Short mmCIF file of C-alpha atoms in Angstrom, two decimals:
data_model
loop_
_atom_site.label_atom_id
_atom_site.label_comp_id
_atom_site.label_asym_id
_atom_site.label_seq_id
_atom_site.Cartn_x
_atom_site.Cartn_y
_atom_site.Cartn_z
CA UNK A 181 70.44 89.60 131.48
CA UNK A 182 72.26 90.62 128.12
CA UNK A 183 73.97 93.61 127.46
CA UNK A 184 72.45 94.17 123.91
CA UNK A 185 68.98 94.93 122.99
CA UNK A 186 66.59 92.72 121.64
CA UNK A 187 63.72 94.71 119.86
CA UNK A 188 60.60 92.71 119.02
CA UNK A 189 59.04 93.98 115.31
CA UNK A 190 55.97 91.61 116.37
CA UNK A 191 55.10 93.38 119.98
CA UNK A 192 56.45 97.11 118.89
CA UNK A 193 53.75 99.67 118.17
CA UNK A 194 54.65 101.56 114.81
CA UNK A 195 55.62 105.03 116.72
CA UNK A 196 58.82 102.38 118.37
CA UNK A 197 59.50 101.03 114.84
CA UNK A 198 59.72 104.51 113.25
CA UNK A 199 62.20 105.15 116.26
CA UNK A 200 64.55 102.75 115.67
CA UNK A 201 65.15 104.02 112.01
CA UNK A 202 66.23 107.28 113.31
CA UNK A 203 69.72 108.18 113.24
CA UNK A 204 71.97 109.94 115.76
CA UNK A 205 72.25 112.63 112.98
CA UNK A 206 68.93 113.27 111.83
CA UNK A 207 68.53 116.50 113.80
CA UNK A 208 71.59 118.73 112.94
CA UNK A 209 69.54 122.28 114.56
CA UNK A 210 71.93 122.31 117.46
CA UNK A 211 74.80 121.73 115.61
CA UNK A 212 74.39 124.24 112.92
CA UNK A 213 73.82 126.34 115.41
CA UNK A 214 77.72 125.94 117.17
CA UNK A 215 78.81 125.91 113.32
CA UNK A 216 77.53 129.07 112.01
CA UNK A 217 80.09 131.30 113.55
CA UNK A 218 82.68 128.97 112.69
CA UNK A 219 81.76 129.06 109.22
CA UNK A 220 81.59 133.53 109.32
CA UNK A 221 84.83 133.24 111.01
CA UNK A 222 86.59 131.48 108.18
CA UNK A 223 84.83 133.40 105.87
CA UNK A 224 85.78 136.84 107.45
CA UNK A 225 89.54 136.07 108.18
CA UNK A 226 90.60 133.07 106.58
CA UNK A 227 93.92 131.08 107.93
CA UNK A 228 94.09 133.38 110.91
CA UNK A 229 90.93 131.74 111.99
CA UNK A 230 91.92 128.27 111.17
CA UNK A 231 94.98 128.69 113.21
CA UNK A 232 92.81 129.65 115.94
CA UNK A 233 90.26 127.19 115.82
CA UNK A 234 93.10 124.48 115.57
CA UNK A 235 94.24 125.64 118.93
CA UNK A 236 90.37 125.81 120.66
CA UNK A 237 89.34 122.49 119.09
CA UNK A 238 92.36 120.49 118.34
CA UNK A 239 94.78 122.07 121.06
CA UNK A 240 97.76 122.96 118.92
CA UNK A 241 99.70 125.96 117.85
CA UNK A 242 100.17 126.61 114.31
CA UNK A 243 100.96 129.38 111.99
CA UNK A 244 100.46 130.17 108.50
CA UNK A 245 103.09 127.70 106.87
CA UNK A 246 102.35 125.04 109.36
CA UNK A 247 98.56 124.87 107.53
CA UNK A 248 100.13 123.07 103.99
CA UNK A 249 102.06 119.79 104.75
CA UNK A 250 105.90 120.48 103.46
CA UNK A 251 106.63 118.05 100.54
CA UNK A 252 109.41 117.32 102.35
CA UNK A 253 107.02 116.17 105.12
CA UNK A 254 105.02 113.97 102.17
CA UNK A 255 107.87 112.58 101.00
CA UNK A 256 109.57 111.36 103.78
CA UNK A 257 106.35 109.58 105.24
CA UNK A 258 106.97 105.85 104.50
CA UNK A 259 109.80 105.97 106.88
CA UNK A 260 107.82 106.77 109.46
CA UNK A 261 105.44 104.05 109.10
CA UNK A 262 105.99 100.05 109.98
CA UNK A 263 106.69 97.89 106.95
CA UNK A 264 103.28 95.99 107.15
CA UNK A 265 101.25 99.23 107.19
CA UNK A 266 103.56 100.36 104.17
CA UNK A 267 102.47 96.90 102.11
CA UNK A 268 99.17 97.17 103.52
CA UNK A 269 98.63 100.81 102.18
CA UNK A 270 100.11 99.99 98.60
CA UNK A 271 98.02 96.77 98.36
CA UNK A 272 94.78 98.89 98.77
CA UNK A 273 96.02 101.52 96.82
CA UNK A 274 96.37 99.39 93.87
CA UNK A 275 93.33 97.22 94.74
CA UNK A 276 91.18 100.63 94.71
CA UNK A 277 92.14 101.91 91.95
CA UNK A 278 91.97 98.88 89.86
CA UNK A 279 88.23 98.55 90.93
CA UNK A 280 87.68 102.55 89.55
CA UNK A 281 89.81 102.14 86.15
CA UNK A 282 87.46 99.32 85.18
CA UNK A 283 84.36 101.55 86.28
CA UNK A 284 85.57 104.44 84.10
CA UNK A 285 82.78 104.91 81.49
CA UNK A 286 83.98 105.67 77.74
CA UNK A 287 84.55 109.82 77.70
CA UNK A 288 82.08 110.23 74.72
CA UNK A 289 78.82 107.68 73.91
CA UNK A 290 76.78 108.41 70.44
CA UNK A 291 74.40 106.70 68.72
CA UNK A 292 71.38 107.16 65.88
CA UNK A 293 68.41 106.05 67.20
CA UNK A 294 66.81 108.88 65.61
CA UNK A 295 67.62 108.49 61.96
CA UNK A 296 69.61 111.50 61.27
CA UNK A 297 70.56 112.52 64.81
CA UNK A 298 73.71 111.34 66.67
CA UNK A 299 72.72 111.70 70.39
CA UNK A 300 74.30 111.02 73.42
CA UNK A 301 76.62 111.61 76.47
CA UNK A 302 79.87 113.51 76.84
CA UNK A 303 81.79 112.39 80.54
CA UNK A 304 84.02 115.17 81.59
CA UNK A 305 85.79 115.43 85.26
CA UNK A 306 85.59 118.20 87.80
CA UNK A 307 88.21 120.89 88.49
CA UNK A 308 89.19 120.19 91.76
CA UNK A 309 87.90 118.40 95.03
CA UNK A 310 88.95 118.70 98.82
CA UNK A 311 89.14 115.15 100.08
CA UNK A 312 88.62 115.15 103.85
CA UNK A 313 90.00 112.81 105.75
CA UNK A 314 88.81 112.31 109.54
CA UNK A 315 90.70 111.99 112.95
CA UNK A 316 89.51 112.01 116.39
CA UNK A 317 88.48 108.38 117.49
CA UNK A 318 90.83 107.42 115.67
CA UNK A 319 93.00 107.37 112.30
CA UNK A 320 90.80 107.37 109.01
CA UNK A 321 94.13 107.24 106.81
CA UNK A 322 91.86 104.75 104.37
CA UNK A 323 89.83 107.24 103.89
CA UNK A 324 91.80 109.08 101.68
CA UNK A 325 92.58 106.32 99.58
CA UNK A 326 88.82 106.09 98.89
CA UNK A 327 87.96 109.42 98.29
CA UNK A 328 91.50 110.70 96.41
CA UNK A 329 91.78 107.37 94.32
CA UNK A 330 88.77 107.53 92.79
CA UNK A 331 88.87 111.30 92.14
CA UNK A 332 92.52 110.67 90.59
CA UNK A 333 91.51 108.05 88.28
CA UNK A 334 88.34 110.15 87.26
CA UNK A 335 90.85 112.76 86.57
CA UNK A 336 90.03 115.57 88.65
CA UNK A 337 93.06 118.37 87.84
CA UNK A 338 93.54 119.03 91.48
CA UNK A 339 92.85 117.13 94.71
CA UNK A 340 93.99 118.23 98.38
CA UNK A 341 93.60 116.46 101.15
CA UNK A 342 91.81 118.14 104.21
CA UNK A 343 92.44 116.56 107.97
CA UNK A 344 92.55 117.72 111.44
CA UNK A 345 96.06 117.77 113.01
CA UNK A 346 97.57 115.73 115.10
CA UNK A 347 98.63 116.57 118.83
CA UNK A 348 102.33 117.79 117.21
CA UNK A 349 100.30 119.85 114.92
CA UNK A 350 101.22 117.47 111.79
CA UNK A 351 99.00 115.29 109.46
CA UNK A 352 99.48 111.17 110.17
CA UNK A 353 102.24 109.78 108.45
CA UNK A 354 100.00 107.35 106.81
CA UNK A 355 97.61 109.86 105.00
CA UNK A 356 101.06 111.74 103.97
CA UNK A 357 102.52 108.56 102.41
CA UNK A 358 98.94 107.72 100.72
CA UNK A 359 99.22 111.50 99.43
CA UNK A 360 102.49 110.32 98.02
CA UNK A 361 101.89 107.11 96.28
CA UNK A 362 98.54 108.32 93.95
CA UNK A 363 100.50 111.60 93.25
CA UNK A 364 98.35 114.51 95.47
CA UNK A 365 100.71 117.32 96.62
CA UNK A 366 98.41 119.92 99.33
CA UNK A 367 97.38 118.48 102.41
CA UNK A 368 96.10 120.87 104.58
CA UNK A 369 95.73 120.20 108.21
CA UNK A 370 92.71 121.65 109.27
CA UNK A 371 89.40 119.66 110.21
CA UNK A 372 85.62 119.93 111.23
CA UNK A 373 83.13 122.63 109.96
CA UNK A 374 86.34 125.04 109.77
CA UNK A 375 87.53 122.76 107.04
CA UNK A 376 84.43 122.59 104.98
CA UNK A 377 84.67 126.61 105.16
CA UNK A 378 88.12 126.48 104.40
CA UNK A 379 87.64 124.82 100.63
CA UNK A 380 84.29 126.56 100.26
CA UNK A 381 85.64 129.69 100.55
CA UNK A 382 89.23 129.53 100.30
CA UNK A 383 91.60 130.76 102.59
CA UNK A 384 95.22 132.50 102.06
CA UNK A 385 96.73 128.90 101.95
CA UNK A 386 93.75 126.82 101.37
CA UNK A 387 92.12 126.64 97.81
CA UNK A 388 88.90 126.95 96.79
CA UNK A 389 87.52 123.73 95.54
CA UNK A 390 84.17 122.58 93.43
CA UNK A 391 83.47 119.95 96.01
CA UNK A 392 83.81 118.00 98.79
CA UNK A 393 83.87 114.19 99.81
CA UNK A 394 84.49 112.08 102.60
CA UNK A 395 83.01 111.12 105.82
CA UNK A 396 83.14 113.58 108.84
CA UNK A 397 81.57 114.37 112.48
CA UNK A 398 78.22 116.05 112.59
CA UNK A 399 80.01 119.14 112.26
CA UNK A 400 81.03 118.12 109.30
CA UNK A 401 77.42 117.50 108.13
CA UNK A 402 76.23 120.82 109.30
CA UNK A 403 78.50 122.25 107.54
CA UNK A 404 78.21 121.03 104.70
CA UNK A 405 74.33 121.65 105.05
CA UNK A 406 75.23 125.37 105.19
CA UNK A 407 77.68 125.80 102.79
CA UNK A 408 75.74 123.69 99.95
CA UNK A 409 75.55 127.01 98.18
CA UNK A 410 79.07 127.30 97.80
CA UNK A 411 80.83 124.49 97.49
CA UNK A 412 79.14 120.54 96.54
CA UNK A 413 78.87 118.78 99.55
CA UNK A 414 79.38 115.62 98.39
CA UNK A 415 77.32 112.39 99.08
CA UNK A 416 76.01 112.31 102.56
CA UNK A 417 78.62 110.26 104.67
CA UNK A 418 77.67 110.68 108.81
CA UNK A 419 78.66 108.35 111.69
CA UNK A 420 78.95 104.66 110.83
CA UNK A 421 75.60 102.28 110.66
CA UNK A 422 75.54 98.44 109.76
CA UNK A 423 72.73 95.94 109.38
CA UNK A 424 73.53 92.36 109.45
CA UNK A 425 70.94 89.75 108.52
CA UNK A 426 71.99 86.36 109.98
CA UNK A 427 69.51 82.97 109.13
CA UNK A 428 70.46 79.69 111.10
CA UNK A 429 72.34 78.50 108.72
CA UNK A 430 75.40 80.78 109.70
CA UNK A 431 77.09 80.65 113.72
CA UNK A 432 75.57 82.98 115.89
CA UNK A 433 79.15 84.12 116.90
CA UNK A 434 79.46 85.22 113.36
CA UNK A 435 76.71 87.52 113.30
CA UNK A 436 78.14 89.31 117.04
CA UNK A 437 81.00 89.34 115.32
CA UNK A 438 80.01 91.57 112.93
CA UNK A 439 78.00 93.99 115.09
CA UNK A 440 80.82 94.92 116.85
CA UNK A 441 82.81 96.17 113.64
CA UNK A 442 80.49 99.13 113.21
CA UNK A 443 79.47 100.06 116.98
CA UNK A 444 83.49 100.07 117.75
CA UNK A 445 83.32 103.74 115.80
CA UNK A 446 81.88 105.57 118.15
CA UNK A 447 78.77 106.01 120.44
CA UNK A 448 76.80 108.08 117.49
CA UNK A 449 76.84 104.64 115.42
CA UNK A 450 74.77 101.82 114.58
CA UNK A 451 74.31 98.85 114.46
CA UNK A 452 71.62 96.37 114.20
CA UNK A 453 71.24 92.43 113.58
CA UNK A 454 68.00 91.33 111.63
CA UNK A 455 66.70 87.67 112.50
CA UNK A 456 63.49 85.85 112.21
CA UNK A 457 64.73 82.99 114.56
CA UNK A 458 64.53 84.08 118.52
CA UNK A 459 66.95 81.34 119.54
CA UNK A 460 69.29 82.78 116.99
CA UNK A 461 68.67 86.38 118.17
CA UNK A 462 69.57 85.41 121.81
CA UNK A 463 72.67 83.43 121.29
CA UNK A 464 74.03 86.47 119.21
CA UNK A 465 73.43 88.99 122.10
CA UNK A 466 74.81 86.26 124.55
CA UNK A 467 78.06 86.05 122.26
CA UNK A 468 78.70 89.70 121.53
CA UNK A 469 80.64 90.13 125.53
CA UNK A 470 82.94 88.13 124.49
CA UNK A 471 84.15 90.25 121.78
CA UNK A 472 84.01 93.03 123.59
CA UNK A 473 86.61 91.65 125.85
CA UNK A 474 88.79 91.40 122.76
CA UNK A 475 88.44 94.79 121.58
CA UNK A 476 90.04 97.34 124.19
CA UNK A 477 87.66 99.29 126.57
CA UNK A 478 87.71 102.22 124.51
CA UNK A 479 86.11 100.38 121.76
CA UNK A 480 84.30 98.08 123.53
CA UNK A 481 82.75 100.70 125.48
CA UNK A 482 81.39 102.68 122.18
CA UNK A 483 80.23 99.14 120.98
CA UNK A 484 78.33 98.63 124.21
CA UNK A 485 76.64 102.13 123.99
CA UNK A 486 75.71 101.38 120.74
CA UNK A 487 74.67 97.55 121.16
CA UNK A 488 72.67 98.52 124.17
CA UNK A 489 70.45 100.93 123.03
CA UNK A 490 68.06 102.26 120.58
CA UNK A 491 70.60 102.65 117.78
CA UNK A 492 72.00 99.32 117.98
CA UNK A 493 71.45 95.51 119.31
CA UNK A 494 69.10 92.62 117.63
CA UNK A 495 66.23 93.27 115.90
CA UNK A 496 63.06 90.35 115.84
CA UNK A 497 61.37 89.85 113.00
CA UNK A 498 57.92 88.23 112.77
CA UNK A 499 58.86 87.04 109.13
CA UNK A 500 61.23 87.36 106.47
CA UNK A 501 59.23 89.84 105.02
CA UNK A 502 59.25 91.60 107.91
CA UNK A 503 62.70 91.24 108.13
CA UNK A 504 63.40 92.64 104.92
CA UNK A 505 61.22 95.35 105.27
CA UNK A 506 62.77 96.80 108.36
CA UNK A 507 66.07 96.52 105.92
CA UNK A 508 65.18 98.02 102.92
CA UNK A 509 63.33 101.20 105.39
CA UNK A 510 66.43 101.35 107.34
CA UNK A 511 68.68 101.58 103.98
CA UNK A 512 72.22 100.91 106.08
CA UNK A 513 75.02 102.27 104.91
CA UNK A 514 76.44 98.62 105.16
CA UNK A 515 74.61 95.65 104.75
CA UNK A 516 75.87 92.11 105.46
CA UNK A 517 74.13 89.31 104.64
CA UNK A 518 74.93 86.15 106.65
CA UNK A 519 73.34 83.24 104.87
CA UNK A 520 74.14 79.99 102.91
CA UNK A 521 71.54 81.21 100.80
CA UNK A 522 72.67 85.23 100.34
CA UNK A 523 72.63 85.26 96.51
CA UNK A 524 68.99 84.26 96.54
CA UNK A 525 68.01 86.74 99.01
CA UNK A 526 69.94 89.64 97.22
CA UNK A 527 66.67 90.18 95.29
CA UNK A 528 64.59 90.85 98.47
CA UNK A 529 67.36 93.95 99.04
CA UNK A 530 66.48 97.58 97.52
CA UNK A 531 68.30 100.11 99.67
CA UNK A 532 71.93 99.71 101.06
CA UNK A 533 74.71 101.40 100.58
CA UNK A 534 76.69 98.75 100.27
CA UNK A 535 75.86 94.94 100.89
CA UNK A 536 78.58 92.11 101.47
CA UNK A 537 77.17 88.40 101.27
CA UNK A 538 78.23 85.66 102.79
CA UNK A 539 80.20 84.44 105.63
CA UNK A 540 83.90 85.57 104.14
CA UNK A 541 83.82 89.38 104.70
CA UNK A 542 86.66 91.63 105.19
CA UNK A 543 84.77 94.85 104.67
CA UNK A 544 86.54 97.14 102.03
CA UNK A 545 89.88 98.48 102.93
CA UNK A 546 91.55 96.23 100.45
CA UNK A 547 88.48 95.14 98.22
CA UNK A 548 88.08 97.89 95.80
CA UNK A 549 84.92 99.46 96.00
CA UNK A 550 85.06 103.04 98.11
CA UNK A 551 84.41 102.45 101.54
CA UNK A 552 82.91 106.47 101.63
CA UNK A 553 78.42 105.38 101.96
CA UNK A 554 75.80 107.28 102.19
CA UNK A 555 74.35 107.16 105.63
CA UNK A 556 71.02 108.09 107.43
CA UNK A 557 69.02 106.48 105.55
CA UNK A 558 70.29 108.22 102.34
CA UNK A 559 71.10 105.01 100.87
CA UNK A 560 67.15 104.47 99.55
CA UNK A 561 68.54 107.50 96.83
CA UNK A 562 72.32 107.79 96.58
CA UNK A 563 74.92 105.89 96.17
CA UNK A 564 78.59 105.13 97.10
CA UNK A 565 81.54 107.34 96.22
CA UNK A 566 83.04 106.08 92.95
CA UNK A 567 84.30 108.11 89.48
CA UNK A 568 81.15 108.99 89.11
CA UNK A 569 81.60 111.44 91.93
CA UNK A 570 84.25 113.25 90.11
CA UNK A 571 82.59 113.42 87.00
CA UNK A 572 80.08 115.16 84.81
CA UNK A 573 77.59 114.47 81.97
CA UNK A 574 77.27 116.72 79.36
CA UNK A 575 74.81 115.89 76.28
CA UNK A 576 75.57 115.64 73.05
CA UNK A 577 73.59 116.11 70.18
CA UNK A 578 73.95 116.87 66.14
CA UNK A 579 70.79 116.70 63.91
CA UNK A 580 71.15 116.60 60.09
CA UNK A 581 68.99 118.50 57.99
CA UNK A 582 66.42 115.92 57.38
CA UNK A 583 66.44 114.87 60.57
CA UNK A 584 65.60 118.37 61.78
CA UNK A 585 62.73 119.13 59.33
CA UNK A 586 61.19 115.45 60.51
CA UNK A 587 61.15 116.61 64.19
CA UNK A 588 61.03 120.51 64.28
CA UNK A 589 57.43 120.66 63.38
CA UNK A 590 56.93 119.22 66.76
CA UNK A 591 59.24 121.10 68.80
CA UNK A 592 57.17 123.76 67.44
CA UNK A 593 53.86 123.09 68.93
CA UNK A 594 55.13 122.18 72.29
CA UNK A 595 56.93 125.91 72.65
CA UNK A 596 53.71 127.49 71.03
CA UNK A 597 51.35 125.72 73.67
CA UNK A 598 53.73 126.65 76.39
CA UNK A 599 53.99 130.13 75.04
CA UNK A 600 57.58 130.75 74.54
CA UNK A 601 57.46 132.43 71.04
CA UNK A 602 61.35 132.79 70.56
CA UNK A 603 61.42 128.84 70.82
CA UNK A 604 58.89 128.83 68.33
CA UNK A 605 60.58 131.14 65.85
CA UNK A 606 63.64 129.13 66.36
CA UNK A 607 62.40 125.85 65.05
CA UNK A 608 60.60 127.64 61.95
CA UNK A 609 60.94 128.95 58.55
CA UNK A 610 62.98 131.70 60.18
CA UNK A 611 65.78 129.38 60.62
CA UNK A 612 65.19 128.12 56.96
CA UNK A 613 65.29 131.16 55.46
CA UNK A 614 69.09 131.52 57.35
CA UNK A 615 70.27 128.82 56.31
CA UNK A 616 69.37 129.29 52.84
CA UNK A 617 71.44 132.74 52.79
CA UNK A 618 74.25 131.99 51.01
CA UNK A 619 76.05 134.99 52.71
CA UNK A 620 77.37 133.91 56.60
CA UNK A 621 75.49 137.22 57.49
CA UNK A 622 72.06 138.02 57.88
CA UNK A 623 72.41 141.47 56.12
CA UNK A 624 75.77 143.54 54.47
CA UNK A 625 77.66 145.67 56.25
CA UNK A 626 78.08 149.09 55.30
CA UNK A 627 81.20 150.29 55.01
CA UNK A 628 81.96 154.23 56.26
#
């Protein structure tokens, strides 16, 4: 019997179908629960409370000037790291932000398709942004080149880094030396929902900030849920999820492959391969243990929680229709696309957060593109992290006089039927007989 699921679109009523697009996040109540007081207690007291939830959920003693990372401690990072990490961090850091300076859109767009108006857009970046930066099963260090790259090139005025610490009470050495290359000087080490407070609110040490980005636990989601009033949350990045849809004409090892890269985050991912073929369904949940015997058993045992369950394993589909259907519903936060034939099925594809084609993937540390997705489901509306995500539109308009006296009579009516008077008034022969006052004042002053 195999260890991952097969689940049959064709012989599943729609109440089982409906289940299998669920995420393990979908119902934060609990959670928001836990993270309410967490949240007051940040609020209330600031870094004393961060130093105490450090030591109740991450088991280390800090004080005040332990929160910030030294710049000592920043600069002195790449020593600490092996040679091929250091190469391997500087390739993607370049490779990143190559991707975003191209995707930079020009800072102000006009044009007159109104005769006599110039209309348009005006692109402007945000103050400042907390980039948080995950640790627990495991080190997330590319995470902040995703999230502080991007935000650096859009030209946010301040980024800090946000990250639980370490068992020694530090931040990794690789997040410090990524700090170091794109030019970011506050990391703070402090992580979960008591992080989300921490730049919401601000602390002693920690600043406020406009926003926040980056993936996180489900604390993290909660609360960011309950702080949305305060601080921008940020697209919505939860635990890891990956469809792969795999054809014949692609090894069925390739395709197990792949689900295992996904379901190795944790036991709140998933992970699902789409097929029409059964043969090909079974020989990729026959070929999956031997992967897992590759991995570690601390992966491999998330991977086989995942794999073999409802949140993870091979999914059956009666047609390619069906098939794409269950994809564009499920709208992964990664999509890979196993097929000789992926370009011309790129057009059956609506809702992914990001989809990779072809046989040659390598995911996205190095490619460019932000690796930070929106997840449960989210995808069928939002989009991955990019400048845009540090940036605002403001628009632009100038109307010359004839230009105004064409369209004014219009704007008139509309506020007159809606029954906003001063709107009215302002696009009539009130404003005329202003502008035809020679004076800059509407009547003299009187002197005493």
């Amino acid at each position: 019997m195999s260890d991952v699921a097969i689940h049959d679109l064709a012989t599943m009523s729609s109440e089982a179908r409906t289940r299998l697009l669920e995420r393990t996040e979908a119902d934060l109540t609990d959670t928001i629960r836990k993270v309410e007081p967490i949240i007051a207690a940040v609020r209330t007291r600031g870094d004393d409370a961060l130093i105490e939830l450090a030591a109740r959920f991450d088991g280390v003693t800090l004080d005040r000037t332990a929160l910030k990372v030294s710049a000592s401690q920043i600069a002195g990072a790449e020593k600490e790291l092996d040679p091929d990490v250091v190469a391997a961090i500087r390739l993607s850091v370049a490779q990143v932000r190559r991707f975003h300076e191209a995707q930079m859109p020009d800072n102000l767009w006009l044009n007159e398709a109104t005769e006599g108006a110039l209309i348009g857009d005006r692109w402007t970046s945000i103050d400042s942004v907390a980039c948080y930066v995950p640790r627990g099963k495991g080190f997330f260090q590319s995470s902040a080149i995703m999230t502080a790259v991007p935000a650096k090139v859009a030209g946010v005025a301040r980024v800090v880094i946000v990250t639980p610490p370490g068992p020694d009470g530090s931040a990794d050495a690789a997040t410090r030396f990524i700090a170091s290359l794109i030019g970011i000087d506050d990391i703070y080490v402090c992580g979960g929902a008591q992080a989300v407070a921490a730049v919401a609110y601000g602390t002693q040490t920690v600043p406020k900030c406009a926003k926040i980005v980056g993936p996180g636990s489900p604390w993290v989601s909660a609360a960011r849920q309950l702080l949305s009033n305060r601080i921008d949350p940020g697209s919505p990045a939860g635990p890891s999820e990956l469809l792969v849809y795999a054809d014949s004409s692609v090894p069925a090892a390739l395709a197990a492959l792949e689900l295992t890269v996904e379901s190795e985050h944790g036991p709140d991912s998933s992970a699902f391969a789409v097929t029409t073929d059964r043969a090909l369904a079974e020989a990729i949940a026959a070929a999956v243990p031997q992967f897992w015997e590759a991995m570690g058993e601390y992966r491999a045992d998330f991977s086989r929680t995942v794999l073999n369950g409802r949140n993870g394993g091979i999914v059956l589909a009666p047609s390619i229709e069906a098939a794409f259907d269950f994809i564009n519903d499920y709208a992964a936060e990664h999509l890979a696309v196993l097929s000789t034939s992926a370009f011309e099925l790129l057009p059956r594809i609506r809702n992914a957060g990001e989809i990779l084609l072809g046989p040659h993937s390598i995911a996205n540390f190095v490619l460019g593109p932000s690796h930070v997705l929106p997840t449960g489901g989210r995808a069928n509306t939002a989009s991955l992290l990019s400048v845009f995500d540090f940036m605002k539109r403001s628009s632009i308009a100038y109307l010359s006089q004839a230009a105004y006296q064409r369209l004014a009579p219009a704007a008139r009516t509309f506020a007159q039927y809606e029954g906003f008077m001063a709107h009215a008034n302002s696009v009539s022969e009130i404003r005329d007989r202003i502008l035809s006052n020679s004076s800059p004042f509407t009547r003299p002053v009187r002197s005493r």
